[in-house]
Amino acid sequence: MSVITVREALRAAMDEEMARDPAVVLIGEDIGPYGGAFGVTRDLFAKYGAERIWETPISENSFTGLAVGAAMLGVTLFFDASWFVDVRYTLSATERQTGNYASTFSNPNGQDGTLING
């Protein structure tokens, strides 16, 4: 059995799924040519390009909203939130998850089959 790092396992899983399904996209900060804050997305931009690797602005609140909205519309995506290791950024983004996504179910006729894994 080979030993790999968590970073390598994540990269391999994203690569495998993106190769399997051409509709899968990856969004996050610094995930393009730079390869992500911790190198998790290294080489994926060269392989899949800007069509499927979406660089986001430095605004955790905004790109979390983008990810939640895209998932609710049926887009299959990986959401790279590397900077969420700092609680200040995490708390900023929770409004999109708790305020927007969660309230969908309490709205009249709000039927959403979105699967969000964290």
Tab-separated table of N, CA and C in Angstrom, residues 11 24 38 41 54-56 62 70 72 82-83 85 87 98 107 113:
chain	number	residue	atom	x	y	z
A	11	ARG	N	-6.170	16.091	-4.267
A	11	ARG	CA	-5.896	16.408	-5.669
A	11	ARG	C	-6.291	15.249	-6.577
A	24	VAL	N	-18.125	18.960	-14.060
A	24	VAL	CA	-17.647	19.306	-12.717
A	24	VAL	C	-16.684	20.480	-12.793
A	38	PHE	N	-2.364	25.729	-0.359
A	38	PHE	CA	-1.547	24.650	0.176
A	38	PHE	C	-1.141	23.651	-0.898
A	41	THR	N	-4.513	22.106	-5.443
A	41	THR	CA	-5.000	22.127	-6.837
A	41	THR	C	-3.876	22.253	-7.863
A	54	TRP	N	-12.449	27.904	-11.550
A	54	TRP	CA	-12.940	29.274	-11.399
A	54	TRP	C	-12.233	29.970	-10.236
A	55	GLU	N	-11.421	30.954	-10.582
A	55	GLU	CA	-10.771	31.790	-9.570
A	55	GLU	C	-11.819	32.742	-8.993
A	56	THR	N	-11.836	32.870	-7.691
A	56	THR	CA	-12.808	33.754	-7.052
A	56	THR	C	-12.097	34.972	-6.459
A	62	SER	N	-18.615	36.084	-0.445
A	62	SER	CA	-19.103	36.081	-1.823
A	62	SER	C	-18.952	34.734	-2.500
A	70	ALA	N	-24.662	28.011	-7.007
A	70	ALA	CA	-24.367	27.125	-8.140
A	70	ALA	C	-24.850	25.709	-7.838
A	72	MET	N	-27.264	24.861	-5.841
A	72	MET	CA	-28.727	24.873	-5.861
A	72	MET	C	-29.272	24.866	-7.286
A	82	SER	N	-9.620	26.795	1.396
A	82	SER	CA	-8.385	26.610	2.165
A	82	SER	C	-8.218	27.630	3.271
A	83	TRP	N	-8.654	28.843	3.019
A	83	TRP	CA	-8.443	29.893	4.007
A	83	TRP	C	-9.435	29.817	5.154
A	85	VAL	N	-9.338	27.849	7.409
A	85	VAL	CA	-8.631	27.403	8.608
A	85	VAL	C	-8.582	28.530	9.634
A	87	VAL	N	-10.714	31.133	11.622
A	87	VAL	CA	-12.121	31.264	12.000
A	87	VAL	C	-12.728	32.605	11.567
A	98	THR	N	-26.030	29.353	6.317
A	98	THR	CA	-27.162	29.308	7.243
A	98	THR	C	-28.283	30.251	6.824
A	107	ASN	N	-39.092	28.510	2.903
A	107	ASN	CA	-39.852	29.336	1.967
A	107	ASN	C	-41.017	28.532	1.390
A	113	GLY	N	-33.243	19.764	-3.897
A	113	GLY	CA	-32.584	18.494	-3.674
A	113	GLY	C	-31.080	18.610	-3.659
